[in-house]
Amino acid sequence: MITRTGRRLALTAVPAVLALAVGVSSPASAEEPEGFQINLEQLNDSGSKGTAMLSLRGKELTVWIKSEGMVPGQPSAQHLHGSTEGHDFHCPDANDDTNRDGILNNTEATVDYGDINISLTVSGDTGADSGLAVDRMPKADAEGKVSYKRTLTVSQDVVDHIKDLHIVQHGIDRNDNDKYDVEGAGKSELDPKLPQEATAPTNCGMVEGAAVGSIPVGGVETGGGPAEDAGTPRALMVGAGGGVLLAAAGSLAIARRRNALVATRTRNGGGAA
Ligand SMILES: [Cu+2]
């Protein structure tokens, strides 16, 4: 009882942290899933952030994404970017806006995060060709939140290089009118039929070093805990120490984001829309 209460308290203190409960009913085996946490951090001063989990059981990959600060009611293209051939890609930053137009577009960002490896659609094909299939991408709710879960079968290359991939979500709202339109940032360099706002990246996250699933969780009691909504992996803190660390990292990220936002507002302050 004491253990469980402590764990629940830790969870309450760090609600953004998603971790995966794995292997709770069986000893370690090859079938035990491996879990990886991803923190999504804003690009393009979007204010968007989120948490994602990747869980691998053999070639079955389950992807959970919870993000906010997306454009309300709009579809968000989302992908696993990167290489399964050992190239070192990573999330970009504002310096990668090589044409200095103030927008980090997908072509500029691809230099850093690599090509689309898997399109995280809600149904149907998940290949790179579905990268701009916005009709099969998740839509943000009225509050700009996206909740996504899908299990797909991936290649052995993806299994072997899962830590080299990154999640990128796309869609920004430069003119703050709650839609993608060409008035915000012109046409997309990828497809002139789409506004730039629909394809520019809004956040990116790299797989964290530690594989959560490899942390022993034997003896954890799973029954009777608070119910999670359908799209969320059962959350479980792996230890108070880890919780404190993650919480500290979280506040740092928030502080940086605030500074970035303040800087943006100052820069744009008093300017025309
Ligand atoms: Cu992408």
Short mmCIF file of N, CA and C and ligand atoms in Angstrom, two decimals, residues 77-81 106 113 116 131 168-170, ligand 1:
data_model
loop_
_atom_site.label_atom_id
_atom_site.label_comp_id
_atom_site.label_asym_id
_atom_site.label_seq_id
_atom_site.Cartn_x
_atom_site.Cartn_y
_atom_site.Cartn_z
N ALA A 77 0.00 16.76 -39.59
CA ALA A 77 0.86 15.73 -40.19
C ALA A 77 1.92 15.37 -39.16
N GLN A 78 2.20 14.09 -39.01
CA GLN A 78 3.19 13.66 -38.02
C GLN A 78 3.92 12.44 -38.54
N HIS A 79 5.20 12.39 -38.23
CA HIS A 79 6.05 11.33 -38.79
C HIS A 79 7.15 10.92 -37.82
N LEU A 80 7.66 9.74 -38.07
CA LEU A 80 8.97 9.37 -37.53
C LEU A 80 9.98 9.71 -38.62
N HIS A 81 10.85 10.64 -38.32
CA HIS A 81 11.88 11.05 -39.27
C HIS A 81 13.20 10.41 -38.86
N ASN A 106 9.88 22.62 -43.77
CA ASN A 106 10.24 21.20 -43.66
C ASN A 106 11.52 20.88 -44.43
N TYR A 113 16.62 16.68 -39.33
CA TYR A 113 15.88 15.52 -38.80
C TYR A 113 15.70 14.39 -39.80
N ILE A 116 11.26 11.48 -43.99
CA ILE A 116 10.20 10.72 -43.32
C ILE A 116 10.53 9.23 -43.44
N GLY A 131 3.08 10.94 -46.26
CA GLY A 131 3.54 12.05 -45.42
C GLY A 131 2.63 13.25 -45.39
N VAL A 168 8.19 14.07 -35.36
CA VAL A 168 7.97 15.46 -35.74
C VAL A 168 6.48 15.64 -36.01
N GLN A 169 5.88 16.66 -35.42
CA GLN A 169 4.51 17.04 -35.76
C GLN A 169 4.57 18.36 -36.52
N HIS A 170 3.66 18.50 -37.46
CA HIS A 170 3.67 19.66 -38.34
C HIS A 170 2.38 20.47 -38.17
CU CU B 1 7.45 15.15 -40.58
#
